[in-house]
């Protein structure tokens, strides 16, 4: 599918990066410039935040959407941001290029139906206790309501393991790509909860054939209002993007090889 001048799925590998939440214009613009320089094509940032605690930062709302669109004007990055309720779909679609459905909303069918009627591609995150079949059923709700442009996102599931925030189900990528034609991306940030694990999980995503990544990046993660422990600094993000290059080159060669063999 196409988002502005970006192809998602097919041969391309698309990196979406940015802070967990839009906190200020300075924070977002600095992050946008850093991630575009490192090779990201899409800027992420939540303006409406679904938080496990009602006492946590809930996002800047419309003000956050305006900051996101300023960052798009400044850098040419496309924007992905979360929508939590059906009533917000139209407003957010006026600002966003891709509508994100969070793990806590994967089974919000009223939201999925509203997104089916929306003119923007949807990035659908796997519910933290959802099977892949559940994820595909939710994608189908969006498609059946009129919107065929759904990107699936593996972001880790809840298991008995406590060493990581969630457990990255890396097999989800080849399974989903076998049974569905939809693009599949991986979010190594929420999957691990730990900054140091993000680059290696990103590498795993490339190797298993994911179509892209969703990664949290912050100018000073220790001061982030949400998800600081899993956010990369600008230089860590840059390094991760450089580290991925040989793996992406290999993936390209393998794709060419398979095309020649099947021709
Ligand atoms: C996010 O992307 O910041 C987010 C809230 O993710 P998830 O819905 O996967 O927890
Ligand atoms: Mn987050």
Coordinates of C-alpha atoms and ligand atoms in Angstrom, one line a residue:
X1 CA 0.0 0.0 0.0
X2 CA 1.0 3.6 -0.5
X3 CA 1.2 6.3 2.2
X4 CA 2.2 9.6 0.7
X5 CA 5.3 8.6 -1.4
X6 CA 6.0 5.6 0.7
X7 CA 5.4 2.0 -0.3
X8 CA 4.5 -0.3 2.6
X9 CA 4.8 -4.1 2.0
X10 CA 6.4 -5.6 -1.1
X11 CA 10.1 -5.1 -1.4
X12 CA 10.5 -2.1 0.8
X13 CA 11.3 -2.0 4.5
X14 CA 9.8 0.9 6.3
X15 CA 10.9 2.2 9.6
X16 CA 8.5 4.2 11.7
X17 CA 10.1 6.0 14.7
X18 CA 9.5 8.7 17.3
X19 CA 8.5 9.2 20.9
X20 CA 5.9 7.2 22.7
X21 CA 4.0 10.4 23.3
X22 CA 4.1 13.9 21.8
X23 CA 5.3 16.0 24.8
X24 CA 6.2 19.4 23.2
X25 CA 7.0 21.0 19.9
X26 CA 10.7 21.1 20.7
X27 CA 10.8 17.4 21.7
X28 CA 8.9 16.2 18.6
X29 CA 10.7 18.4 16.0
X30 CA 14.1 17.4 17.3
X31 CA 13.1 13.7 17.2
X32 CA 11.6 14.1 13.7
X33 CA 14.9 15.6 12.4
X34 CA 17.0 12.9 14.0
X35 CA 14.9 10.0 12.7
X36 CA 14.6 11.2 9.2
X37 CA 18.4 11.8 9.0
X38 CA 18.8 8.1 10.1
X39 CA 16.5 6.8 7.4
X40 CA 13.0 6.6 9.0
X41 CA 10.1 7.3 6.7
X42 CA 7.3 7.7 9.2
X43 CA 7.1 9.6 12.4
X44 CA 5.3 8.1 15.4
X45 CA 4.0 9.9 18.5
X46 CA 0.9 9.5 20.6
X47 CA -1.4 12.5 21.1
X48 CA -4.1 10.4 22.8
X49 CA -2.4 7.9 25.1
X50 CA -4.1 4.8 26.5
X51 CA -2.3 4.4 29.9
X52 CA -2.6 1.5 32.3
X53 CA -2.8 4.0 35.1
X54 CA -5.2 6.9 35.1
X55 CA -2.6 9.0 37.0
X56 CA -0.1 8.7 34.1
X57 CA 0.3 11.4 31.3
X58 CA -2.7 11.1 29.0
X59 CA -1.2 13.0 26.0
X60 CA -1.7 16.5 24.6
X61 CA -4.8 15.7 22.4
X62 CA -5.4 18.1 19.5
X63 CA -2.4 20.2 20.4
X64 CA -0.3 17.0 19.9
X65 CA -1.9 16.4 16.5
X66 CA -1.0 20.0 15.4
X67 CA 2.6 19.5 16.5
X68 CA 2.7 16.2 14.5
X69 CA 1.5 18.0 11.4
X70 CA 4.2 20.7 11.9
X71 CA 6.8 18.0 12.1
X72 CA 5.5 16.5 8.8
X73 CA 5.8 19.9 7.1
X74 CA 9.3 20.3 8.4
X75 CA 10.7 16.9 7.5
X76 CA 8.4 15.2 4.9
X77 CA 7.9 12.3 7.3
X78 CA 4.4 10.7 7.2
X79 CA 2.6 10.6 10.5
X80 CA 1.3 7.6 12.5
X81 CA -0.6 8.3 15.7
X82 CA -3.1 6.4 17.9
X83 CA -6.8 6.7 17.9
X84 CA -8.7 5.4 20.9
X85 CA -12.3 6.1 20.3
X86 CA -14.7 6.0 17.3
X87 CA -15.6 9.7 18.0
X88 CA -12.0 10.8 17.4
X89 CA -11.5 9.0 14.0
X90 CA -12.5 11.9 11.8
X91 CA -10.5 14.5 13.7
X92 CA -7.3 12.3 13.8
X93 CA -7.7 11.4 10.1
X94 CA -7.4 15.1 9.3
X95 CA -3.9 15.1 10.8
X96 CA -2.5 11.6 10.5
X97 CA -1.4 9.6 7.5
X98 CA -1.7 6.3 9.3
X99 CA -4.2 5.5 12.1
X100 CA -2.7 3.4 15.0
X101 CA -4.9 1.0 16.9
X102 CA -3.2 0.1 20.2
X103 CA -3.0 -3.3 21.9
X104 CA -5.7 -2.3 24.4
X105 CA -8.1 -1.4 21.5
X106 CA -7.7 -4.4 19.2
X107 CA -11.1 -5.7 20.2
X108 CA -12.9 -2.3 20.2
X109 CA -15.2 -3.2 17.4
X110 CA -17.0 0.1 17.3
X111 CA -13.5 1.7 16.7
X112 CA -12.6 -0.9 14.1
X113 CA -15.9 -0.3 12.2
X114 CA -15.3 3.5 12.2
X115 CA -11.8 2.9 10.9
X116 CA -13.3 0.8 8.1
X117 CA -15.2 3.8 7.0
X118 CA -12.1 6.0 7.2
X119 CA -9.9 7.0 4.3
X120 CA -6.5 6.3 6.0
X121 CA -4.5 3.1 6.3
X122 CA -4.7 1.5 9.7
X123 CA -1.8 0.2 11.8
X124 CA -3.4 -2.6 13.9
X125 CA -1.5 -3.7 16.9
X126 CA -2.0 -7.2 18.2
X127 CA -3.8 -7.3 21.5
X128 CA -1.5 -8.4 24.3
X129 CA -3.5 -11.5 24.9
X130 CA -4.8 -12.0 21.4
X131 CA -4.1 -15.0 19.1
X132 CA -3.0 -14.4 15.5
X133 CA -6.5 -15.5 14.5
X134 CA -8.0 -12.8 16.8
X135 CA -5.7 -10.2 15.2
X136 CA -6.8 -11.3 11.7
X137 CA -10.5 -11.2 12.7
X138 CA -10.0 -7.6 13.9
X139 CA -8.2 -6.7 10.6
X140 CA -11.2 -8.3 8.7
X141 CA -13.6 -6.1 10.6
X142 CA -11.8 -3.0 9.2
X143 CA -11.6 -4.5 5.7
X144 CA -15.3 -5.6 5.6
X145 CA -16.3 -2.1 6.6
X146 CA -14.6 -0.7 3.5
X147 CA -10.9 -0.1 4.3
X148 CA -8.6 -2.7 2.8
X149 CA -5.4 -0.9 3.9
X150 CA -4.4 -2.6 7.2
X151 CA -0.9 -3.0 8.5
X152 CA -0.5 -5.7 11.1
X153 CA 1.9 -5.1 14.1
X154 CA 3.4 -7.7 16.4
X155 CA 4.3 -5.8 19.6
X156 CA 4.8 -8.7 22.1
X157 CA 2.3 -10.7 24.1
X158 CA 1.8 -11.4 27.8
X159 CA 3.4 -14.6 29.0
X160 CA 4.8 -15.9 32.3
X161 CA 8.2 -14.4 31.4
X162 CA 9.1 -11.3 33.4
X163 CA 12.6 -10.5 32.0
X164 CA 11.0 -8.5 29.2
X165 CA 7.9 -6.3 29.4
X166 CA 6.2 -8.6 26.8
X167 CA 7.3 -11.6 24.9
X168 CA 8.1 -10.9 21.2
X169 CA 6.3 -13.6 19.2
X170 CA 8.8 -13.6 16.3
X171 CA 7.0 -16.5 14.6
X172 CA 4.0 -14.3 14.2
X173 CA 5.7 -12.6 11.3
X174 CA 6.1 -15.6 9.0
X175 CA 2.7 -17.1 10.1
X176 CA 0.9 -13.9 9.3
X177 CA 2.7 -13.5 6.0
X178 CA 1.8 -17.0 5.0
X179 CA -1.9 -16.7 5.6
X180 CA -2.5 -13.0 4.8
X181 CA -1.4 -10.5 2.1
X182 CA -1.3 -7.6 4.6
X183 CA 2.0 -6.0 5.5
X184 CA 3.4 -7.1 8.9
X185 CA 5.7 -4.9 11.0
X186 CA 7.3 -5.4 14.4
X187 CA 7.5 -3.1 17.4
X188 CA 10.6 -4.2 19.3
X189 CA 10.2 -1.3 21.9
X190 CA 6.9 -2.5 23.5
X191 CA 7.9 -6.1 22.9
X192 CA 11.0 -5.8 25.1
X193 CA 10.5 -2.8 27.4
X194 CA 14.3 -2.5 27.5
X195 CA 16.3 -0.1 25.3
X196 CA 19.3 -2.5 25.0
X197 CA 17.2 -5.3 23.4
X198 CA 15.6 -3.1 20.8
X199 CA 18.3 -3.3 18.1
X200 CA 18.7 -7.0 18.3
X201 CA 15.0 -7.6 18.1
X202 CA 14.8 -5.2 15.1
X203 CA 17.5 -7.3 13.4
X204 CA 15.4 -10.4 14.1
X205 CA 12.4 -8.7 12.5
X206 CA 14.3 -8.0 9.3
X207 CA 15.6 -11.6 9.1
X208 CA 12.1 -13.2 9.5
X209 CA 10.7 -11.0 6.7
X210 CA 8.9 -8.2 8.4
X211 CA 7.9 -5.2 6.2
X212 CA 9.1 -2.7 8.8
X213 CA 9.5 -1.5 12.3
X214 CA 7.8 0.8 14.8
X215 CA 10.4 2.1 17.3
X216 CA 10.4 4.5 20.2
X217 CA 13.0 7.3 20.1
X218 CA 13.3 10.2 22.5
X219 CA 15.8 13.1 22.8
X220 CA 16.4 12.3 26.5
X221 CA 14.7 9.0 27.4
X222 CA 15.3 9.3 31.1
X223 CA 13.1 12.4 31.1
X224 CA 10.4 10.9 28.9
X225 CA 6.8 11.2 30.2
X226 CA 6.1 7.6 29.0
X227 CA 8.1 4.5 28.1
X228 CA 11.5 6.0 28.7
X229 CA 13.2 2.7 29.6
X230 CA 12.5 1.3 26.1
X231 CA 13.1 4.5 24.1
X232 CA 16.4 4.8 22.1
X233 CA 18.5 8.0 22.1
X234 CA 19.1 9.6 18.7
X235 CA 22.6 8.1 18.5
X236 CA 21.3 4.6 19.5
X237 CA 18.7 4.9 16.8
X238 CA 21.2 5.9 14.2
X239 CA 23.5 3.1 15.2
X240 CA 20.6 0.6 14.9
X241 CA 19.7 1.8 11.4
X242 CA 23.3 1.4 10.3
X243 CA 23.5 -2.1 11.9
X244 CA 20.4 -3.2 9.9
X245 CA 21.9 -2.3 6.6
X246 CA 23.8 -5.6 5.9
X247 CA 20.7 -7.6 7.0
X248 CA 18.5 -5.5 4.7
X249 CA 21.0 -6.0 1.8
X250 CA 20.9 -9.8 2.4
X251 CA 17.1 -9.7 2.5
X252 CA 17.1 -7.9 -0.9
X253 CA 19.5 -10.5 -2.4
X254 CA 17.3 -13.3 -1.1
X255 CA 14.2 -11.7 -2.6
X256 CA 15.9 -11.4 -6.0
X257 CA 17.0 -15.0 -5.8
X258 CA 13.5 -16.3 -4.9
X259 CA 12.0 -14.3 -7.8
X260 CA 14.5 -15.7 -10.2
X261 CA 14.0 -19.3 -9.0
X262 CA 10.2 -19.0 -9.2
X263 CA 10.2 -17.2 -12.7
Ligands
LIG1 C1 2.4 2.9 21.8 O1 2.7 2.6 20.6 O2 3.0 3.8 22.4 C2 1.5 2.0 22.5 C3 0.7 2.5 23.5 O3 1.6 0.7 22.2 P1 0.8 -0.6 22.6 O4 -0.6 -0.2 22.2 O5 1.4 -1.6 21.8 O6 1.0 -0.8 24.1
LIG2 MN1 4.8 3.6 24.2

